[in-house]
Coordinates of N, CA, C and O in Angstrom, one line a residue:
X161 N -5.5 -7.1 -13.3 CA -4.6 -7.1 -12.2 C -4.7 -8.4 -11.5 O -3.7 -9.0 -11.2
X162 N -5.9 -8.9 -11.1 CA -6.0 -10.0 -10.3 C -5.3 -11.5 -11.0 O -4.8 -12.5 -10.4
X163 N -5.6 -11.4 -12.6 CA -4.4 -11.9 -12.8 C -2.9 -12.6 -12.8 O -2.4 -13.7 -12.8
X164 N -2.4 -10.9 -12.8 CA -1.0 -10.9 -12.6 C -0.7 -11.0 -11.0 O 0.4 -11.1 -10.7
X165 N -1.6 -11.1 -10.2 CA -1.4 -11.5 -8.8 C -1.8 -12.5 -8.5 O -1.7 -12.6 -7.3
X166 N -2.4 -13.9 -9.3 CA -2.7 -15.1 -9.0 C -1.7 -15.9 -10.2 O -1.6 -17.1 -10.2
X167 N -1.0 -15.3 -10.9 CA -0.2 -15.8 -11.3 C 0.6 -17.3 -10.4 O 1.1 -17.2 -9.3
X168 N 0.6 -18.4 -11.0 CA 1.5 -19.5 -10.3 C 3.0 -19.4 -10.3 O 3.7 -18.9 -11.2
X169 N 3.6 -19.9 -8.9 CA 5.2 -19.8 -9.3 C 5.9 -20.5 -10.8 O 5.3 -21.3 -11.4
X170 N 7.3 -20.2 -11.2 CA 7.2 -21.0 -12.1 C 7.7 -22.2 -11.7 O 8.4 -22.0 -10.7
X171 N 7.7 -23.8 -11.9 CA 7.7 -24.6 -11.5 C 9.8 -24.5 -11.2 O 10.4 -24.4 -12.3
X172 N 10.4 -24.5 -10.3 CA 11.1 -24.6 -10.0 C 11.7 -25.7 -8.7 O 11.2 -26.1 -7.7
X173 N 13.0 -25.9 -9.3 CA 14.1 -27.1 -8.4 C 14.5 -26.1 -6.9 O 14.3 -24.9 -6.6
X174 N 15.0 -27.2 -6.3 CA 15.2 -26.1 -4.5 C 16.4 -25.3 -4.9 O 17.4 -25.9 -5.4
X175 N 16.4 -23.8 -4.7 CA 17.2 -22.9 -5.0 C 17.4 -22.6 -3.2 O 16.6 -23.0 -2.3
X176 N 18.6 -21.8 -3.2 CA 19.1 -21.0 -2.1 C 18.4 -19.8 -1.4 O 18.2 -18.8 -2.0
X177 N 18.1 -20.0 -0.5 CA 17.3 -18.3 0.0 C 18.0 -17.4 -0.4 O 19.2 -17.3 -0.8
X178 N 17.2 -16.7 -0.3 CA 17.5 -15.1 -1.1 C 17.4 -15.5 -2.4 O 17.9 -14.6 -3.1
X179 N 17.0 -16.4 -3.0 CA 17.2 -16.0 -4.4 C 15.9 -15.9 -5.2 O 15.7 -15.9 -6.4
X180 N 15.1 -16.0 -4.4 CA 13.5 -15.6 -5.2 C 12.7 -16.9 -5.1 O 11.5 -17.0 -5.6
X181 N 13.3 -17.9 -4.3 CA 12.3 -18.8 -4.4 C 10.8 -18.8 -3.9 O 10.5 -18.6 -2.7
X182 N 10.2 -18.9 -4.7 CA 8.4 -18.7 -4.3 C 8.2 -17.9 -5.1 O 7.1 -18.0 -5.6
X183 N 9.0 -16.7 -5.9 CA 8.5 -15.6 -6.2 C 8.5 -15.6 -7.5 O 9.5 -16.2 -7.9
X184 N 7.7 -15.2 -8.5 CA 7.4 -14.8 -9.9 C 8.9 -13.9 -10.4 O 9.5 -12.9 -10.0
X185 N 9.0 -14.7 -11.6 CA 9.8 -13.5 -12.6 C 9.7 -12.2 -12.1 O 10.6 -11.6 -11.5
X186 N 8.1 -11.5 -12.4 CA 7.5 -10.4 -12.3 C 7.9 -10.1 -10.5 O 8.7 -9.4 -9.9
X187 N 7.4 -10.5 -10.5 CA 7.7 -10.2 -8.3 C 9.5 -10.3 -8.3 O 10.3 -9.5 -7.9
X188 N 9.8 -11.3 -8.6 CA 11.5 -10.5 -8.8 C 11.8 -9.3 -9.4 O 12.4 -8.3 -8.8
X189 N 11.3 -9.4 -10.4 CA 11.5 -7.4 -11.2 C 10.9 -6.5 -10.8 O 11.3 -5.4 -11.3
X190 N 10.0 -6.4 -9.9 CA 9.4 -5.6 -9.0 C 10.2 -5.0 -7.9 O 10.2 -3.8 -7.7
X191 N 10.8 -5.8 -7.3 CA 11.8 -6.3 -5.9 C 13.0 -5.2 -6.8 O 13.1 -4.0 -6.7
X192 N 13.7 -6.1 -7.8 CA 14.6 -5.0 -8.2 C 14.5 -4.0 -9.0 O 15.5 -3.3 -9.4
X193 N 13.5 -3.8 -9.3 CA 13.0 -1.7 -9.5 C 13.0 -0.7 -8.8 O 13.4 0.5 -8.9
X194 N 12.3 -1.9 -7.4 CA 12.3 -1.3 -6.1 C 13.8 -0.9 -5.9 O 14.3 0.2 -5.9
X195 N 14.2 -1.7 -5.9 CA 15.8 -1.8 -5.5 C 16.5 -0.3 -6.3 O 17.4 0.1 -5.6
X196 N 16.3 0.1 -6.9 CA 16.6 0.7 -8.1 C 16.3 2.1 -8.9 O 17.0 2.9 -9.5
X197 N 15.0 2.0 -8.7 CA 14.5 3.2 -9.8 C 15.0 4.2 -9.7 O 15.0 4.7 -10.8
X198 N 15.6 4.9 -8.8 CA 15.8 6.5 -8.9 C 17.0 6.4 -9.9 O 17.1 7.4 -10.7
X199 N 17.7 5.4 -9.9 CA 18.7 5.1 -11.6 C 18.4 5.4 -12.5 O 19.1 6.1 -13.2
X200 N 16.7 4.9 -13.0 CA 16.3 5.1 -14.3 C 15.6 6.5 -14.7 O 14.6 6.8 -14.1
X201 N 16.2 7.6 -15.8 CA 15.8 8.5 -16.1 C 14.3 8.3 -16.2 O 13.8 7.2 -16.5
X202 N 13.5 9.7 -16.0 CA 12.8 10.1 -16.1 C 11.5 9.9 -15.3 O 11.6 8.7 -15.0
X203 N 10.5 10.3 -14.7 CA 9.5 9.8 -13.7 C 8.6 8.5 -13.5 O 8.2 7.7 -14.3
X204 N 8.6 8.6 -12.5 CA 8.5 6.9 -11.7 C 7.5 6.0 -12.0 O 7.4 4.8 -11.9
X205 N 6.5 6.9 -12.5 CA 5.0 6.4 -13.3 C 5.0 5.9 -14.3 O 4.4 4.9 -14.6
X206 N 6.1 7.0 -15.4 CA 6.3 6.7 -16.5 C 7.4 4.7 -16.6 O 7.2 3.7 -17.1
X207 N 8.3 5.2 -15.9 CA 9.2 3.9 -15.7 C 8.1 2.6 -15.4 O 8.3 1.6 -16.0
X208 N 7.1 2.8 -14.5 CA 6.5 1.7 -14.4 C 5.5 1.3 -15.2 O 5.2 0.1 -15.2
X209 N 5.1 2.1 -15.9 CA 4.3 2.0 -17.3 C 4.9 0.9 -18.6 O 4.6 -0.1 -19.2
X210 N 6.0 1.7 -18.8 CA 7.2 1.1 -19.8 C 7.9 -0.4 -19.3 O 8.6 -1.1 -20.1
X211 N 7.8 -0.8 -18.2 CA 8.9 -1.7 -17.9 C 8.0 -2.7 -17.6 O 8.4 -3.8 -18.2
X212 N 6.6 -3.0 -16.8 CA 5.9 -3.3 -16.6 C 4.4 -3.9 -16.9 O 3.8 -4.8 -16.5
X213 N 3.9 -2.5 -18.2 CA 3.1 -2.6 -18.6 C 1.8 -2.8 -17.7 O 0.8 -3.5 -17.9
X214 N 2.0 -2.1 -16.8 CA 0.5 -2.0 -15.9 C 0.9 -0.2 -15.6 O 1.7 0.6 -15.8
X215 N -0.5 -0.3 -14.8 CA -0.8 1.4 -14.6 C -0.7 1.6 -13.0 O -1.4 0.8 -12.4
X216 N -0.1 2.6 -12.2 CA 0.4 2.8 -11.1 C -0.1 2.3 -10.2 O 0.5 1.7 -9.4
X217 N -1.5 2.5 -10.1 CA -2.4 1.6 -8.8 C -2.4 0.0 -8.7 O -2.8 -0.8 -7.8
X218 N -1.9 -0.3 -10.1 CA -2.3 -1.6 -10.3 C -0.7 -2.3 -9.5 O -0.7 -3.4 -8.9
X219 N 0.4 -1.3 -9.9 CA 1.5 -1.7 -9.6 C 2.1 -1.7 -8.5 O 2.9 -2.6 -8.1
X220 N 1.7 -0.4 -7.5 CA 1.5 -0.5 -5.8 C 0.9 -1.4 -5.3 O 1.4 -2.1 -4.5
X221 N -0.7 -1.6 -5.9 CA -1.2 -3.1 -5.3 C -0.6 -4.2 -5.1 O -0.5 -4.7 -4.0
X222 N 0.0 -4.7 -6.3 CA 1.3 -5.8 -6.4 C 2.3 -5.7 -5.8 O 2.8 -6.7 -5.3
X223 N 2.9 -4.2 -5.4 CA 3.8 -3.7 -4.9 C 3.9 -4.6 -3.2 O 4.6 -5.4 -2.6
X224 N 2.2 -3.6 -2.6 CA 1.9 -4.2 -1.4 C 1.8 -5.4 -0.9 O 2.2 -5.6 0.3
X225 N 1.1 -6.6 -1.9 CA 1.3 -7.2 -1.4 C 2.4 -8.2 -1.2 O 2.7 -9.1 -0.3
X226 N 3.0 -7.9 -2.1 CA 4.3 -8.5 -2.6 C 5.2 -8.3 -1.1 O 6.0 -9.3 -0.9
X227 N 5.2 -7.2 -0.3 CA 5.6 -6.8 0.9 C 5.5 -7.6 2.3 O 6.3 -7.7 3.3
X228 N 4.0 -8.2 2.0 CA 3.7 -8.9 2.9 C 4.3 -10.3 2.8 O 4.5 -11.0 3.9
X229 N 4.8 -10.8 1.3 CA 5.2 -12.2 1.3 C 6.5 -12.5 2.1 O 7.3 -11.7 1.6
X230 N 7.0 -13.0 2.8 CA 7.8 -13.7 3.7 C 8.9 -14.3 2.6 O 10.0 -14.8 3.0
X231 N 8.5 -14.0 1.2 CA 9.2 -15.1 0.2 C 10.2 -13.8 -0.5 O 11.3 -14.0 -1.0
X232 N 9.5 -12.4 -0.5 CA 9.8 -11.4 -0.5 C 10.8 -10.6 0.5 O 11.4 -9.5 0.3
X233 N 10.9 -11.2 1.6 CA 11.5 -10.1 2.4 C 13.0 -11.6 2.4 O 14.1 -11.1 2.4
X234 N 13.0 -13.0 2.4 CA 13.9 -13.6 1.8 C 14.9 -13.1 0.8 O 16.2 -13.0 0.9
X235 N 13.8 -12.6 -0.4 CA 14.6 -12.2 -1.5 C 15.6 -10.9 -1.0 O 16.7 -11.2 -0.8
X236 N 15.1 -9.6 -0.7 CA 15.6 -8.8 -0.6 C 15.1 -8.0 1.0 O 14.3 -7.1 1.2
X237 N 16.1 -8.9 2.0 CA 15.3 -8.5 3.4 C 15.6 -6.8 3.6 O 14.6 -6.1 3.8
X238 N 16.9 -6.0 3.7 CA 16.7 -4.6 3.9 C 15.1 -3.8 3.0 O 14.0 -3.3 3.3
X239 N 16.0 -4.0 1.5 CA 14.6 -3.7 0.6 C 13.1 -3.8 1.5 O 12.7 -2.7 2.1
X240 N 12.7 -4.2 1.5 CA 11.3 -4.9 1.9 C 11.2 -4.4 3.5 O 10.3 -3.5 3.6
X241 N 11.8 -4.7 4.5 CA 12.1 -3.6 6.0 C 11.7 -2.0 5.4 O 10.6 -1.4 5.6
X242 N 12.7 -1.7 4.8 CA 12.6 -0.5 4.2 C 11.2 -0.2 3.7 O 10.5 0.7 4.3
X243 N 10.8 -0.8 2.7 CA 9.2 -0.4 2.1 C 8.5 -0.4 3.1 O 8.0 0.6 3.5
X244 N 8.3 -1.6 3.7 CA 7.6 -1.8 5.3 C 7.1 -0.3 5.6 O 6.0 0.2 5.4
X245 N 8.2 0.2 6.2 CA 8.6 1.0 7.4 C 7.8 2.7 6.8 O 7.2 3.5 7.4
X246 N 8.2 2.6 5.6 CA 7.7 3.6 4.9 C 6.4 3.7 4.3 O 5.9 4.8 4.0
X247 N 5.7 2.3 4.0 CA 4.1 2.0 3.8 C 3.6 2.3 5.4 O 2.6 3.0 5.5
X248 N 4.1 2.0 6.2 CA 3.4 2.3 8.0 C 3.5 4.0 8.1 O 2.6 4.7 8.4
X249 N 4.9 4.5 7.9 CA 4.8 5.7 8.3 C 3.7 6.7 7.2 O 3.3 7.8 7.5
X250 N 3.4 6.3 6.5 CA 2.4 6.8 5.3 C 0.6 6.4 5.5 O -0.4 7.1 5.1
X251 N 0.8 5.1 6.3 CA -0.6 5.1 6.4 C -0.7 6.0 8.1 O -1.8 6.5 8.4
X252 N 0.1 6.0 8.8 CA 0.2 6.4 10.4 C -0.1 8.2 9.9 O -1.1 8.8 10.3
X253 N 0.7 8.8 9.2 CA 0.1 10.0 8.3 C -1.1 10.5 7.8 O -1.7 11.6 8.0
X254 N -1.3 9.7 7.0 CA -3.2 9.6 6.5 C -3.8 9.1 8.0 O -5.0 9.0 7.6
X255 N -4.0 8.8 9.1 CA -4.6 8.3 9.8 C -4.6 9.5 10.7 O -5.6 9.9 11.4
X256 N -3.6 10.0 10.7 CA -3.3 11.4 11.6 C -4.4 12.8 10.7 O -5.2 13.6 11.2
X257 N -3.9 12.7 9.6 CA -4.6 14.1 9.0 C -6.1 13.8 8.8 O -6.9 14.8 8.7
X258 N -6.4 12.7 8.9 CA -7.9 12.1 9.0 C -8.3 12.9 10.5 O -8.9 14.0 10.5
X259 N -7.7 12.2 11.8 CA -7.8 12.8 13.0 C -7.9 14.3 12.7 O -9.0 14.8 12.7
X260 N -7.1 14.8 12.5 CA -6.7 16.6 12.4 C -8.3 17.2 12.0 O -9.1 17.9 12.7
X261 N -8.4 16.6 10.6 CA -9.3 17.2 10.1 C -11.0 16.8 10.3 O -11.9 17.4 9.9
X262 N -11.0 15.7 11.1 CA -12.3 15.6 12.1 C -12.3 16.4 13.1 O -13.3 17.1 13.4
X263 N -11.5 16.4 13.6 CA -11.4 18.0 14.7 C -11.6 19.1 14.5 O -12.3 19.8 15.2
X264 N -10.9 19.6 13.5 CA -11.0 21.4 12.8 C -12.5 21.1 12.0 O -13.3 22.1 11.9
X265 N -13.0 20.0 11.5 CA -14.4 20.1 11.2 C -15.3 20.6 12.5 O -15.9 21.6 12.7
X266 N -15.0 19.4 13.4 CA -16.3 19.6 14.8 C -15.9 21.0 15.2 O -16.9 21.8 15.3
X267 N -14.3 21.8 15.8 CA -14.6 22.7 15.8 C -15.3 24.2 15.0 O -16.0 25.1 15.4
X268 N -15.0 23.8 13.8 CA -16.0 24.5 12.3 C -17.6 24.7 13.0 O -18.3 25.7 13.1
X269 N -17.9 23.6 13.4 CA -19.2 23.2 13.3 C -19.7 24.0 15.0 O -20.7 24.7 15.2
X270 N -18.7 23.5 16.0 CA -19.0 24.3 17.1 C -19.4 26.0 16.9 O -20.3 26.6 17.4
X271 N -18.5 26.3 16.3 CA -18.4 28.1 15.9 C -19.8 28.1 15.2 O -20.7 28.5 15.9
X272 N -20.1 27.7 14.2 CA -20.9 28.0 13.5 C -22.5 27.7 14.5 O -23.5 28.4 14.4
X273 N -22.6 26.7 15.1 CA -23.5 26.9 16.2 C -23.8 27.5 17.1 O -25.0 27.6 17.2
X274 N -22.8 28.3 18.0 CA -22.8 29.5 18.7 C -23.1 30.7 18.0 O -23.7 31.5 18.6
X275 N -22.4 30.9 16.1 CA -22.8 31.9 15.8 C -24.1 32.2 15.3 O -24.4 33.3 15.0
X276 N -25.2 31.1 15.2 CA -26.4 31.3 14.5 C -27.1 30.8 15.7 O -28.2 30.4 15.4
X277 N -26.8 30.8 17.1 CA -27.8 30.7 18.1 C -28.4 32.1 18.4 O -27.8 33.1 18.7
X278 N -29.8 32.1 18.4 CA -30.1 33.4 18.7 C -30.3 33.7 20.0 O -30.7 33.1 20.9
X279 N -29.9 35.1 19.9 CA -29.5 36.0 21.6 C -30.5 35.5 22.9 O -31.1 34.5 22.4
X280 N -30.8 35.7 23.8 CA -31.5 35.2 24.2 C -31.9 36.7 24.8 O -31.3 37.7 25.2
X281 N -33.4 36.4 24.7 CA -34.4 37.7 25.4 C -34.3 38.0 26.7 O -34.6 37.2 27.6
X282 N -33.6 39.3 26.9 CA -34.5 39.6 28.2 C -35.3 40.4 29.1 O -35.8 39.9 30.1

């Protein structure tokens, strides 16, 4: 993976924004998969396997940071807003159900303390 993510640009003349300058072949085809996939039959794992040739985590990694590039949101500025907005509301999710379930633990843990405290004599 770390490879295909230090990959160099290819040497290129000054092109027009929006059109991928800074960005890899691969990081273009990424951008318009994104753009795209629900077009291509069959499930989204499989599509990224076949077209790509990397394995899902490897391809969100790329995915991610690819999000953060500035050279990226050039190429395809809705696109990339869009992923944004939906990588935040996804981690703001997992950050929440983390909370939830630290809580319903300590309460767990409260009950279970009260229930094995013994009675008190008198």
């Amino acid at each position: 993976m770390a490879a295909i993510m230090s990959r160099p640009s290819e040497p290129s003349s000054p092109t027009p924004a929006g059109s991928g300058a800074g960005l890899t072949p691969l990081e273009r085809d990424v951008l318009a998969f994104e753009a795209d996939w629900a077009r291509h039959a069959g499930a989204r794992e499989e599509a990224i396997r076949e077209r790509f040739g990397l394995g899902v985590a490897d391809y969100h990694r790329l995915l991610n940071a690819l999000l953060d590039r500035p050279e990226a949101e050039a190429q395809a500025p809705v696109l990339v807003r869009r992923l944004r907005r939906q990588r935040r509301r996804r981690q703001q999710n997992r950050q929440e159900s983390r909370q939830e379930s630290r809580q319903e633990s300590r309460q767990e843990h409260r009950s279970t303390r009260r229930l094995s405290a013994p009675s008190p004599t008198l």
